[in-house]
Short mmCIF file of C-alpha atoms in Angstrom, two decimals:
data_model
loop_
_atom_site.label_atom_id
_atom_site.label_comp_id
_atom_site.label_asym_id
_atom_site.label_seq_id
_atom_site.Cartn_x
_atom_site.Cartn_y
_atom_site.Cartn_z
CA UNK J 1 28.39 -34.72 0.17
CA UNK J 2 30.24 -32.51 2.29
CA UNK J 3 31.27 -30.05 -0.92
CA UNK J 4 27.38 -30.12 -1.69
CA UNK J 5 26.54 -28.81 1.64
CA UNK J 6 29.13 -25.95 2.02
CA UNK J 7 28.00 -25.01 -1.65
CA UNK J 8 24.19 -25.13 -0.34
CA UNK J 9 25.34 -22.97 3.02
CA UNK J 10 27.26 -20.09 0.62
CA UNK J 11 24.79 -19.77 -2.10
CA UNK J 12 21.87 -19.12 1.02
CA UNK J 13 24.61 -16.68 2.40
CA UNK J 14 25.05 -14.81 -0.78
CA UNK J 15 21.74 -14.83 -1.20
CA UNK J 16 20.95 -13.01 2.23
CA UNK J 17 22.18 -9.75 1.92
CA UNK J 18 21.19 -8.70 -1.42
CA UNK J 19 17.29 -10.26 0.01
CA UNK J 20 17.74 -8.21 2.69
CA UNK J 21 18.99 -4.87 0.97
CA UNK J 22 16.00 -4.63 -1.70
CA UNK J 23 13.45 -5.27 1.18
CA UNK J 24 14.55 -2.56 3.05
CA UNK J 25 14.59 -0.03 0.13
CA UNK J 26 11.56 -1.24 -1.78
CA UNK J 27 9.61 -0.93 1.83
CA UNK J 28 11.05 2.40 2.26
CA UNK J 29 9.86 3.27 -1.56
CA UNK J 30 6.34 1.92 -0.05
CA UNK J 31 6.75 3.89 2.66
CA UNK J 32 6.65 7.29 0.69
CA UNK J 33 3.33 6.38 -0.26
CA UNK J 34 2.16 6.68 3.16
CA UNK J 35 4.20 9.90 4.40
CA UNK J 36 1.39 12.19 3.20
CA UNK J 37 -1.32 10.58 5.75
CA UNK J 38 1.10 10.37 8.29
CA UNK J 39 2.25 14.07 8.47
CA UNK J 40 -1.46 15.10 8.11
CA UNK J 41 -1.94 13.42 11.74
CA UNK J 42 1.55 15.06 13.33
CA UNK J 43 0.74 18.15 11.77
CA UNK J 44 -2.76 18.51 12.72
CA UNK J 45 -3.25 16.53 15.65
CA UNK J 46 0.50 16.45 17.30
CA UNK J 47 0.96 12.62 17.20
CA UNK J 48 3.98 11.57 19.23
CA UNK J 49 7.29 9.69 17.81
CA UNK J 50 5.98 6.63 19.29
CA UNK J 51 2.54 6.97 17.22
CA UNK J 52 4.18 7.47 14.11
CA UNK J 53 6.68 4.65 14.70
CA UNK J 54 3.43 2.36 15.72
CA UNK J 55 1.91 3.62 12.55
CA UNK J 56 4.52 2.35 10.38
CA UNK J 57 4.97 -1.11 11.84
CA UNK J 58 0.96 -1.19 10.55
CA UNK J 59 1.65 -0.61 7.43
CA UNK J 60 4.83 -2.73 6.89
CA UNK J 61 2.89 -6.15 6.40
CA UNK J 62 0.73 -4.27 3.42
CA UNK J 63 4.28 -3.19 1.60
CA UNK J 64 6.00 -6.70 2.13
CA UNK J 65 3.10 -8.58 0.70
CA UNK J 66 4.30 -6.53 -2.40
CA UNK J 67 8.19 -6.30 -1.23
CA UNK J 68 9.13 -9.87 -0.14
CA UNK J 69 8.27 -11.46 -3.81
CA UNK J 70 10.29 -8.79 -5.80
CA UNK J 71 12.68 -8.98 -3.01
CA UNK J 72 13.36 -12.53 -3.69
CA UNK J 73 13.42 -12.32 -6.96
CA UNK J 74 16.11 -9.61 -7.44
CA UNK J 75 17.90 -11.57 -4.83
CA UNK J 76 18.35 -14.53 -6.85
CA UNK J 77 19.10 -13.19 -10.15
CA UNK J 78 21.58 -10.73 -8.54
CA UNK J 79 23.38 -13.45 -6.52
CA UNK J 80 23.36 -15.68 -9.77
CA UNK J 81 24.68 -12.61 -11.83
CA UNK J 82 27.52 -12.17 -9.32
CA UNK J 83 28.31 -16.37 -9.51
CA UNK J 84 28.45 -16.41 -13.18
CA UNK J 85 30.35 -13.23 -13.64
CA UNK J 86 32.74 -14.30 -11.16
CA UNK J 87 32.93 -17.95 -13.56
CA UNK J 88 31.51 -19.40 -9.77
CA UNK J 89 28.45 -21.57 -11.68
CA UNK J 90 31.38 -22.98 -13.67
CA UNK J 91 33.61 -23.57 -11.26
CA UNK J 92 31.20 -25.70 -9.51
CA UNK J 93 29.72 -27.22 -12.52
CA UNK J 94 34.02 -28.17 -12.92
CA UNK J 95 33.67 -29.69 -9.43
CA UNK J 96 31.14 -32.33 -10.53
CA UNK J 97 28.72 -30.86 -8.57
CA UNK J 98 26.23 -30.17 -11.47
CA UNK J 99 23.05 -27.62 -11.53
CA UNK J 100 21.13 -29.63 -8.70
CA UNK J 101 23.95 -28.34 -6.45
CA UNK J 102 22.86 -24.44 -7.09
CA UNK J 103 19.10 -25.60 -7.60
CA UNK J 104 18.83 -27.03 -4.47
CA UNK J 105 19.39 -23.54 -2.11
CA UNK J 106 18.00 -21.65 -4.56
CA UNK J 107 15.00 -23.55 -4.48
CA UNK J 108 14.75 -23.70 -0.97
CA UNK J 109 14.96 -20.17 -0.49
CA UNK J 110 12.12 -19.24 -2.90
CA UNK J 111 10.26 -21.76 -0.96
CA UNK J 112 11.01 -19.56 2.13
CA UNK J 113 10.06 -16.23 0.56
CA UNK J 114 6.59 -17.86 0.06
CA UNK J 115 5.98 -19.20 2.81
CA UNK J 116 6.94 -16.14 4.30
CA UNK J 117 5.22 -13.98 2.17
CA UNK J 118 1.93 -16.07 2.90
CA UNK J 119 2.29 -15.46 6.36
CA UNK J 120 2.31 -11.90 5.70
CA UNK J 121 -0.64 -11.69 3.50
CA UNK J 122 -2.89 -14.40 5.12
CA UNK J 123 -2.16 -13.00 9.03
CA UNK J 124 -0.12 -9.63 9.21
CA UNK J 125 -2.27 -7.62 6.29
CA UNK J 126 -5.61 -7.83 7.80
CA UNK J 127 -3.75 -6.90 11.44
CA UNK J 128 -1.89 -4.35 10.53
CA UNK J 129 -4.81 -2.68 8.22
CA UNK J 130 -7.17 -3.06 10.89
CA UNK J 131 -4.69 -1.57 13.99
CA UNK J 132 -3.84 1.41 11.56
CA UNK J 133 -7.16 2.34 11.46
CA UNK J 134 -8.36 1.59 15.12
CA UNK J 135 -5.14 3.84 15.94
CA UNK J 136 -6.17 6.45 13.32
CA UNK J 137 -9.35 7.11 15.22
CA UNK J 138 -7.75 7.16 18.69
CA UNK J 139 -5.19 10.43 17.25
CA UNK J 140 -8.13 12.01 15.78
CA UNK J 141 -10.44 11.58 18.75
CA UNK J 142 -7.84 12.23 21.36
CA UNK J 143 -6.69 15.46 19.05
CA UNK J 144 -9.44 17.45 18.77
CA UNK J 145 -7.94 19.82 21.21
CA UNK J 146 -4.38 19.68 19.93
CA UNK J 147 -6.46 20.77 16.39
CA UNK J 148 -8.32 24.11 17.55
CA UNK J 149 -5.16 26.78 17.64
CA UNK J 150 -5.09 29.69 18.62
CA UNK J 151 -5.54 32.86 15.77
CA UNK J 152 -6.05 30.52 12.64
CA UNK J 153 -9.00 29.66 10.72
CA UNK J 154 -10.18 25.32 11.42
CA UNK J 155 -11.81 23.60 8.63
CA UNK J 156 -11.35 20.35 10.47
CA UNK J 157 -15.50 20.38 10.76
CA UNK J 158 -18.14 19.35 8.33
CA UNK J 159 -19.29 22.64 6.89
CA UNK J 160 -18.24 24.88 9.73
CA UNK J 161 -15.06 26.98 9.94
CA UNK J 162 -14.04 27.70 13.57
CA UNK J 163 -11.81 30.86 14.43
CA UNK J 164 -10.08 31.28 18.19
CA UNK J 165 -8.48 34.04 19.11
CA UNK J 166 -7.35 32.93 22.23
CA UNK J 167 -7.74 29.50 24.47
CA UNK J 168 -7.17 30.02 28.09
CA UNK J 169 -4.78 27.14 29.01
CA UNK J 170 -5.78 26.22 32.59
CA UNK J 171 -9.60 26.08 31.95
CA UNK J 172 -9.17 25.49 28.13
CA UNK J 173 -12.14 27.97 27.52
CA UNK J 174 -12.69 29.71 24.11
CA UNK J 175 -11.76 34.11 23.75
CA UNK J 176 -13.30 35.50 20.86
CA UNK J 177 -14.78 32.95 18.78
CA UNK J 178 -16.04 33.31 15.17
CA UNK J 179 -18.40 30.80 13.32
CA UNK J 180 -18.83 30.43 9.79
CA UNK J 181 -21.66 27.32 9.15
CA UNK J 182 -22.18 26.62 6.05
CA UNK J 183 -24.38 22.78 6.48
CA UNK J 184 -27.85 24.43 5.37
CA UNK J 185 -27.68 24.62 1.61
CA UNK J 186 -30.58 27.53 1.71
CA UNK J 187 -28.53 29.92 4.57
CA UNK J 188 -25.75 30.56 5.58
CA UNK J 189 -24.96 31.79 9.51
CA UNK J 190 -22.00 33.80 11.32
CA UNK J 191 -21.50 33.72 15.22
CA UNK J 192 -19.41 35.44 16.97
CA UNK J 193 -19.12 35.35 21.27
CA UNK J 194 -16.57 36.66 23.29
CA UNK J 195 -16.46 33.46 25.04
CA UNK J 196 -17.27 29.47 25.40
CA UNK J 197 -16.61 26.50 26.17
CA UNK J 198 -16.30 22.78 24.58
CA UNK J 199 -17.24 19.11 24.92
CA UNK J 200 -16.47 16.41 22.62
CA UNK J 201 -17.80 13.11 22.77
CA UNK J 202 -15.98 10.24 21.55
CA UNK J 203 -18.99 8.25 21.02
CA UNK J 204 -21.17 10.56 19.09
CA UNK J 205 -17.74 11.78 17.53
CA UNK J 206 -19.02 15.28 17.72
CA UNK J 207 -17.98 18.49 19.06
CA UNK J 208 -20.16 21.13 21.40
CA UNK J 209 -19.07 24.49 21.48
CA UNK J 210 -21.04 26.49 24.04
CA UNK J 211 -20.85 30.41 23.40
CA UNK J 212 -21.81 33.45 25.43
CA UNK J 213 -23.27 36.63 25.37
CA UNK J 214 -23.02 36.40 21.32
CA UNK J 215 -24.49 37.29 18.18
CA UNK J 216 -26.17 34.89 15.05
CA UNK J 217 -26.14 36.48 12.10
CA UNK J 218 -28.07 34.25 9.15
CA UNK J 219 -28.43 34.83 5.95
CA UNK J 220 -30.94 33.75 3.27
CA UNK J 221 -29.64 32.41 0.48
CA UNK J 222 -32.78 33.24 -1.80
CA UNK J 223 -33.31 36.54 -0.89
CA UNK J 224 -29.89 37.73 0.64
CA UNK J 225 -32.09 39.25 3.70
CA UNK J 226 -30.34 38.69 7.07
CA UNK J 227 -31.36 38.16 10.13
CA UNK J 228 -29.66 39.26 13.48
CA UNK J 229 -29.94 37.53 16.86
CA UNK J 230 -28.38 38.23 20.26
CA UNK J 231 -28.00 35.69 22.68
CA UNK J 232 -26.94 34.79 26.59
CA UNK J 233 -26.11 30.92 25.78
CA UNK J 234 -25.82 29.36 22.19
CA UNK J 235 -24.96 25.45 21.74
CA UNK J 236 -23.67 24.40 18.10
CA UNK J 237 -22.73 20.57 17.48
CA UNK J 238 -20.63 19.76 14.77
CA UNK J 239 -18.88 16.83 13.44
CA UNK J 240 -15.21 16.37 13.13
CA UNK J 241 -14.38 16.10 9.63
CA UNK J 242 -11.46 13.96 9.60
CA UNK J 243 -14.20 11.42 11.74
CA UNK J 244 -15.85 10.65 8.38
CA UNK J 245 -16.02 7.19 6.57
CA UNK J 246 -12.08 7.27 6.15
CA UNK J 247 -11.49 7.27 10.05
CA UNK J 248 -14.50 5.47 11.42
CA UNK J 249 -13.82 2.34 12.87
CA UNK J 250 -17.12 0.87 12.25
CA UNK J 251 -17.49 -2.83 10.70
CA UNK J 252 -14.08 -4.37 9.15
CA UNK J 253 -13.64 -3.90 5.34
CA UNK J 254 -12.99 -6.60 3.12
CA UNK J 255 -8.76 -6.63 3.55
CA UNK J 256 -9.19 -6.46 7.09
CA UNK J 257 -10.53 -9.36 7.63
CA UNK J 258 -9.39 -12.43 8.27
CA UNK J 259 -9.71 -15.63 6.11
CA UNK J 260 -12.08 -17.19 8.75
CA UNK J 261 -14.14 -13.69 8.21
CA UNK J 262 -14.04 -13.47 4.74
CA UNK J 263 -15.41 -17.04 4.07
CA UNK J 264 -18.15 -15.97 6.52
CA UNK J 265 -18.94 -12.67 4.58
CA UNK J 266 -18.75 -14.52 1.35
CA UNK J 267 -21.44 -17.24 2.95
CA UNK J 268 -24.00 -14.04 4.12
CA UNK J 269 -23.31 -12.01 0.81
CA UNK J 270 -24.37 -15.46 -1.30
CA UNK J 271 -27.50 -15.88 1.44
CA UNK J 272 -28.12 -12.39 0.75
CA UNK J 273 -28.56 -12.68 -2.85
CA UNK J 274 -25.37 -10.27 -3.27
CA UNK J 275 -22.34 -10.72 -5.39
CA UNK J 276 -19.56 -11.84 -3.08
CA UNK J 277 -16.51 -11.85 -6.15
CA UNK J 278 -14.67 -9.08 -4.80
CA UNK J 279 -14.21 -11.02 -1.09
CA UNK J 280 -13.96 -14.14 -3.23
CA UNK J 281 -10.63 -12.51 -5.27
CA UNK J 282 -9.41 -11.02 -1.80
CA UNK J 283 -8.55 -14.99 -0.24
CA UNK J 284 -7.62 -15.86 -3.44
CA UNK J 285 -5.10 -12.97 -4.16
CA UNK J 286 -3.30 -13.74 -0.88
CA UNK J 287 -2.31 -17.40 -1.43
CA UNK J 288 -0.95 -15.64 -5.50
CA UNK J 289 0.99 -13.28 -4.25
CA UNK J 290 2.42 -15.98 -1.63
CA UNK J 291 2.80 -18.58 -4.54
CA UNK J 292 4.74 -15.06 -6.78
CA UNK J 293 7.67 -15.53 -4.75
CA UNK J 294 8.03 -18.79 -5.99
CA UNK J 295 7.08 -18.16 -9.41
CA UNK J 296 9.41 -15.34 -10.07
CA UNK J 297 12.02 -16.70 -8.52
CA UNK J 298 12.14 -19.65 -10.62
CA UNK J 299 12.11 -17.34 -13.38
CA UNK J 300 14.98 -15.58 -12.04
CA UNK J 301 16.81 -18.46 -11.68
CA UNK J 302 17.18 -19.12 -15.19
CA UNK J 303 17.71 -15.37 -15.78
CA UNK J 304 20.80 -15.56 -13.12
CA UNK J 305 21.91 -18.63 -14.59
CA UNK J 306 21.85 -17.95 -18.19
CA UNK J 307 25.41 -16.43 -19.42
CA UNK J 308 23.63 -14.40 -22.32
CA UNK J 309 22.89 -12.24 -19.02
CA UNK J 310 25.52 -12.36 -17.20
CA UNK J 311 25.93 -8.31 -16.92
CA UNK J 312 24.27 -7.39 -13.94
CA UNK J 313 22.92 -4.31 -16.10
CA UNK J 314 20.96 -6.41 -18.76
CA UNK J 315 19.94 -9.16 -16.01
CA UNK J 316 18.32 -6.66 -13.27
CA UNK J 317 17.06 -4.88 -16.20
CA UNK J 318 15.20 -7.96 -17.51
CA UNK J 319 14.56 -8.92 -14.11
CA UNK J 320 12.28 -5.61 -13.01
CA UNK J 321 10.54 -6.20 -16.79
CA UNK J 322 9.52 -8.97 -15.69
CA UNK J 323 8.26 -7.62 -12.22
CA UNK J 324 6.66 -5.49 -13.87
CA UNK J 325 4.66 -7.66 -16.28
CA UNK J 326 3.47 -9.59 -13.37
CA UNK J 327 1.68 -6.80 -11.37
CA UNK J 328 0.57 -5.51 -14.63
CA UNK J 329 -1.64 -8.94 -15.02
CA UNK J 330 -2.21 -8.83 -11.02
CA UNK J 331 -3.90 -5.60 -11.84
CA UNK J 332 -5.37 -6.43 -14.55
CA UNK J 333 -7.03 -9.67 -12.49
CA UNK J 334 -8.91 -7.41 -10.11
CA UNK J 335 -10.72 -5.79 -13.29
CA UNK J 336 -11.40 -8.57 -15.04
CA UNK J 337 -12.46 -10.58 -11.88
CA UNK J 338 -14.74 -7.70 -11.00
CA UNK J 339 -15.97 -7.19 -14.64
CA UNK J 340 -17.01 -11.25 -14.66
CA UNK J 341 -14.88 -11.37 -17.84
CA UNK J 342 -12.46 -14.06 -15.78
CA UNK J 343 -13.92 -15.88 -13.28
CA UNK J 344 -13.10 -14.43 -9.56
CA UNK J 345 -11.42 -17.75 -8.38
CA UNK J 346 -8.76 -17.63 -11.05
CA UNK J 347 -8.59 -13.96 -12.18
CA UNK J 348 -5.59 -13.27 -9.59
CA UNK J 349 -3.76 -16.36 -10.77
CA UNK J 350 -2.66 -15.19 -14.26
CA UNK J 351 0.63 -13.78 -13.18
CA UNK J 352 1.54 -16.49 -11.13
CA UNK J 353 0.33 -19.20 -14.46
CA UNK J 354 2.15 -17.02 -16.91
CA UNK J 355 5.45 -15.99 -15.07
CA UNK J 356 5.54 -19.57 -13.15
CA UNK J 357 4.96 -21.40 -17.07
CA UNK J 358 8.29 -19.13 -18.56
CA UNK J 359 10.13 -19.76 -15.82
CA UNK J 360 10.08 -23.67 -15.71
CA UNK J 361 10.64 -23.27 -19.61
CA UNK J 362 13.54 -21.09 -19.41
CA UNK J 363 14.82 -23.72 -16.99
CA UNK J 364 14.74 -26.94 -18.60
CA UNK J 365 16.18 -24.76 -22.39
CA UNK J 366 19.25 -23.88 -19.37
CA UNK J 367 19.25 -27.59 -17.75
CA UNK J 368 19.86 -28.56 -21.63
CA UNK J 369 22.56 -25.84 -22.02
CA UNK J 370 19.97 -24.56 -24.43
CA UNK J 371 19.73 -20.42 -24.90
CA UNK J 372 16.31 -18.66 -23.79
CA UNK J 373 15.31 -17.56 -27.32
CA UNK J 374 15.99 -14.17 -26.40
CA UNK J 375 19.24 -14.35 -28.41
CA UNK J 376 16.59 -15.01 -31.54
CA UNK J 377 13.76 -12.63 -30.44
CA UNK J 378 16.81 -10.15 -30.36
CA UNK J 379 17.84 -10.93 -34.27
CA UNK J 380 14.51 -10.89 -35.45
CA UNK J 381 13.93 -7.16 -33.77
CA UNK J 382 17.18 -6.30 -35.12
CA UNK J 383 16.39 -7.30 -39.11
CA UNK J 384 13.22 -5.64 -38.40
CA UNK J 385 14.17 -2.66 -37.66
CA UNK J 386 17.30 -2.41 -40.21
CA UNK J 387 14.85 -3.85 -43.22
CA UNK J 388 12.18 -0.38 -42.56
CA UNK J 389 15.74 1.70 -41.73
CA UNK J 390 16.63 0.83 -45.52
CA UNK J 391 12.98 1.37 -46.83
CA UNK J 392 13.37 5.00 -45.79
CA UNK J 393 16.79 5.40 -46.92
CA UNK J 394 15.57 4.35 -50.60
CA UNK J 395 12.61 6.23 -50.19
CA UNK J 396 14.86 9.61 -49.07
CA UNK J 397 17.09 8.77 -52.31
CA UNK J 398 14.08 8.59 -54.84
#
């Protein structure tokens, strides 16, 4: 008993650090994803260290629900890799131990991953999707001023390009201002004032610039005539542009709600007389990709275990195949769920059903000391491929 538990406390140590390692670069690969959005808002609107930071604790939940299963997974069939290319399975096979010994923590661990990973998807997704956002608006209503700069053209508006020449910094008022609005599809105007001021208004989320002692100049599309106007005082209201549907906090969307919320939109949607299958797959595909964990790592188990693999080359090869395959049918869920060909309750399950089925295969065929057919798949590829090789070499002789 005592051998059985120091085995179960190394193999949970071994598998740590490699767990640990491929989360932190497969969130980092995530990461890049993001970097474009998050430069936009330090380049245009000056967000602080502490914003950006903020920003990317947001978006760590929606990269581990993706992260943690592969994670486990390649932890697993690397530690494996290392025990049987190091003869460690046999040794404690030797030992009397048997395969229950290395099932056991291995087990357990996946079981952790899930559970983990559910926590993430079911609590820390719709959180951190919804505080990105909320925190999205704050930098782009709070940087409206950081945005108009001084001698360079602003196409932060809807329609409207805004020029400053200068902005006096202790009463923040406008010097030469040019206008170009472009919102009327039949004209298009020019204003130009010496001076103005601004008010924004978070509310409304637009922007009032008021000039002075200026000049409209609009022309008519149709007929190219312009007309010229001179004015004292001259109020324009535009809308930020980077306010739009994108950074709007407005109601939540479907994968920022919780599951309480969802199950309530799904009720109104059905009272409603509206198709509900896309909130219907979003509940369902967090409890798969919590149950993936699992699923791959019992495949990986076999994989790890399985001495036909035991270079770490061919195993992590096979390994991110396999990954692979499974987000290729998690994919391919959402479009068949949202076609109707699969119904939405099980069209995010196939991965888990297919992957989960091979792996508890592969494991009773290495249980049994049996190969994993791969060995056979392998010849029959190889006779294949030399049979049509000698086909053309008779056919190049003749």
């Amino acid at each position: 008993m005592t051998s059985i538990t120091i085995i179960n406390r190394y193999i949970l140590k071994e598998l740590l650090q490699p767990f640990l390692l491929c989360l932190g670069f497969l969130s980092l690969v995530f990461l890049l994803t993001k970097i474009i959005d998050i430069t936009d808002l330090v380049v245009n609107y000056r967000a602080s260290l502490s914003t950006v930071l903020a920003m990317v604790g947001y978006t760590l939940p929606v990269m581990m629900q993706y992260t943690l299963p592969m994670s486990v997974m390649m932890a697993v069939l690397l530690t494996l890799l290392r025990m049987s290319a190091d003869r460690e399975i046999v040794a404690i096979k030797t030992g009397g131990a048997g395969l229950s010994a290395i099932l056991f923590p291995v087990g357990a661990f996946c079981v952790l991953g899930s559970l983990l990973t559910l926590g993430v998807t079911v609590y820390g997704v719709p959180w951190g999707n919804y505080s990105y956002k909320k925190m999205v608006v704050n930098i782009a209503s709070a940087g409206v001023d950081a945005s108009l700069k001084e001698g360079t053209f602003n196409t932060n508006f809807d329609g409207v390009m805004l020029y400053v020449e200068r902005i006096n910094p202790e009463d923040k008022s406008l010097h030469g201002v040019f206008i170009r609005d472009t919102r009327n599809p039949e004209s298009e105007v020019a204003i130009s004032a010496p001076r103005g001021v601004r008010f924004f208004s978070k509310t409304a989320e637009t922007l009032t610039l008021r000039l002075f002692d200026g000049e409209v100049n609009q022309v008519n599309l149709a007929d190219r005539s312009v007309n010229a106007i001179a004015f004292s005082t001259y109020d324009i209201r535009v809308s930020f542009g980077k306010l739009r549907s994108d950074k709007k906090l407005g109601a939540k969307a479907r994968d920022e709600m919780s599951l309480s919320e969802l199950s309530d939109y799904i009720a109104s949607e059905k009272k409603a007389g509206r198709n509900p299958d896309t909130a219907i797959m979003e509940i369902n595909e967090k409890f798969a990709l919590a149950l993936a964990a699992l699923t791959l790592g019992i495949l990986s188990i076999s994989l790890g275990l399985r001495s036909a693999f035991s270079r770490k080359s061919s195993g992590m090869g096979l390994g991110l195949v396999c990954f692979l395959l499974y987000y290729v049918m998690h994919a391919s869920g959402w479009s068949l769920g949202k076609s109707g060909v699969v119904p939405p309750e099980l069209a995010l399950w196939m991965g888990n059903a297919v992957m989960g089925s091979a792996g508890i295969v592969f494991l009773v065929r290495v249980s049994k000391e049996k190969t994993l057919g791969f060995d056979v798949l392998g010849g029959l590829i190889t006779s294949c491929v030399r049979r049509v090789a000698g086909l053309f070499r008779k056919g190049g002789r003749a």
